[in-house]
Amino acid sequence: QIMVTKPPIDELTEIAGNKYVLCCALTKRAKQLNQMQANDEISTDVKTISFAAEELYEGKIKLVRE
């Protein structure tokens, strides 16, 4: 069975620099999105981790290195 990932993990990894940074960034954003859903600020049928990945891929959010 072929698994299609959108957006592509390899391209997201290039944006983030490495998979660890990618994982941390998407997890942090997904937690924010979960909180926004709990407060009825957003409504989506897409899983928040996928939503965060799409935002990063489309340039709607940026990674900030601290």
XYZ file of N, CA and C in Angstrom:
198
model
N 0.838 -1.182 0.000
C 0.000 0.000 0.000
C 0.882 1.244 0.000
N 0.534 2.171 -0.862
C 1.302 3.412 -0.984
C 0.672 4.469 -0.093
N 1.523 5.122 0.700
C 1.029 6.172 1.574
C 1.414 7.518 0.991
N 0.443 8.372 0.792
C 0.694 9.704 0.259
C 0.681 10.689 1.416
N 1.734 11.469 1.518
C 1.772 12.488 2.554
C 1.775 13.854 1.894
N 0.834 14.652 2.309
C 0.753 16.020 1.806
C 0.718 16.926 3.010
N 1.572 17.847 3.119
C 2.718 18.113 2.258
C 3.827 17.075 2.468
N 4.724 16.964 1.491
C 5.797 15.964 1.572
C 6.739 16.203 2.757
N 6.997 15.144 3.505
C 7.860 15.245 4.683
C 9.259 15.729 4.312
N 9.791 15.265 3.196
C 11.137 15.690 2.785
C 11.202 17.200 2.575
N 10.170 17.765 1.977
C 10.157 19.210 1.738
C 9.971 19.986 3.042
N 9.157 19.444 3.937
C 9.001 20.086 5.248
C 10.312 20.047 6.029
N 11.035 18.934 5.914
C 12.325 18.801 6.594
C 13.320 19.822 6.065
N 13.298 20.077 4.764
C 14.171 21.104 4.183
C 13.849 22.474 4.751
N 12.569 22.769 4.919
C 12.156 24.062 5.473
C 12.644 24.201 6.908
N 12.483 23.126 7.686
C 12.829 23.161 9.111
C 14.326 23.014 9.364
N 15.027 22.341 8.488
C 16.451 22.117 8.684
C 16.774 20.680 9.061
N 15.942 20.081 9.912
C 16.082 18.667 10.248
C 14.765 18.158 10.829
N 14.645 16.847 10.952
C 13.378 16.247 11.379
C 13.053 16.550 12.836
N 14.062 16.692 13.667
C 13.815 17.009 15.072
C 13.167 18.376 15.215
N 13.720 19.376 14.533
C 13.168 20.730 14.571
C 11.761 20.731 13.983
N 11.575 20.001 12.902
C 10.262 19.895 12.268
C 9.239 19.333 13.256
N 9.587 18.249 13.906
C 8.691 17.602 14.869
C 8.339 18.548 16.011
N 9.318 19.196 16.564
C 9.080 20.122 17.682
C 8.192 21.293 17.259
N 8.471 21.855 16.089
C 7.713 23.004 15.607
C 6.262 22.632 15.314
N 6.055 21.511 14.631
C 4.686 21.113 14.297
C 3.900 20.730 15.541
N 4.556 20.107 16.504
C 3.887 19.750 17.749
C 3.464 20.998 18.515
N 4.350 21.967 18.577
C 4.033 23.212 19.278
C 2.850 23.923 18.618
N 2.860 23.997 17.294
C 1.771 24.657 16.576
C 0.464 23.869 16.728
N 0.542 22.550 16.683
C -0.654 21.727 16.834
C -1.286 21.936 18.213
N -0.457 22.090 19.241
C -0.976 22.368 20.584
C -1.700 23.714 20.610
N -1.126 24.715 19.932
C -1.788 26.017 19.837
C -3.138 25.885 19.131
N -3.155 25.130 18.044
C -4.392 24.935 17.289
C -5.436 24.189 18.114
N -5.011 23.191 18.898
C -5.932 22.475 19.786
C -6.574 23.435 20.777
N -5.764 24.333 21.325
C -6.282 25.317 22.276
C -7.257 26.267 21.585
N -6.932 26.664 20.364
C -7.821 27.546 19.612
C -9.157 26.857 19.323
N -9.111 25.561 19.023
C -10.346 24.807 18.805
C -11.168 24.734 20.093
N -10.509 24.527 21.211
C -11.201 24.439 22.502
C -11.900 25.755 22.843
N -11.314 26.861 22.383
C -11.890 28.189 22.633
C -12.825 28.641 21.515
N -13.120 27.732 20.588
C -13.992 28.025 19.431
C -13.477 29.159 18.558
N -12.149 29.326 18.500
C -11.552 30.346 17.634
C -11.402 29.835 16.203
N -11.239 28.527 16.051
C -11.156 27.903 14.726
C -11.973 26.618 14.736
N -12.356 26.196 13.542
C -13.076 24.935 13.392
C -12.552 24.252 12.136
N -12.093 23.020 12.278
C -11.562 22.277 11.141
C -11.764 20.782 11.357
N -11.961 20.071 10.265
C -12.085 18.621 10.332
C -10.729 17.941 10.177
N -9.714 18.714 9.817
C -8.361 18.192 9.616
C -7.675 18.081 10.974
N -6.888 17.023 11.154
C -6.121 16.883 12.395
C -5.192 18.084 12.529
N -5.020 18.541 13.762
C -4.241 19.764 13.972
C -2.785 19.607 13.548
N -2.211 18.424 13.673
C -0.819 18.227 13.241
C -0.712 18.371 11.726
N -1.708 17.869 10.998
C -1.728 18.016 9.540
C -1.962 19.469 9.153
N -2.834 20.128 9.901
C -3.118 21.548 9.655
C -1.846 22.367 9.840
N -1.090 22.081 10.893
C 0.166 22.784 11.167
C 1.183 22.530 10.050
N 1.253 21.294 9.570
C 2.181 20.960 8.480
C 1.826 21.725 7.220
N 0.531 21.824 6.918
C 0.094 22.579 5.742
C 0.435 24.054 5.880
N 0.244 24.606 7.075
C 0.578 26.014 7.311
C 2.066 26.270 7.061
N 2.910 25.396 7.564
C 4.355 25.555 7.375
C 4.714 25.449 5.905
N 4.165 24.458 5.239
C 4.467 24.222 3.825
C 4.030 25.392 2.948
N 2.885 25.986 3.276
C 2.352 27.099 2.488
C 2.941 28.450 2.890
N 3.808 28.452 3.893
C 4.456 29.691 4.317
C 3.584 30.568 5.206
N 2.500 30.004 5.721
C 1.600 30.780 6.587
C 2.189 30.966 7.981
N 3.088 30.056 8.359
C 3.821 30.201 9.624
C 5.312 30.044 9.320
N 6.121 30.639 10.147
C 7.574 30.584 9.985
C 8.194 30.015 11.248
N 9.326 29.360 11.095
C 10.077 28.857 12.248
C 10.988 29.962 12.760
N 10.976 30.155 14.059
C 11.845 31.147 14.684
C 12.799 30.408 15.598
N 14.072 30.542 15.328
C 15.074 29.870 16.149
C 15.457 30.793 17.306
N 15.360 30.252 18.520
C 15.645 31.060 19.696
C 16.982 30.709 20.303
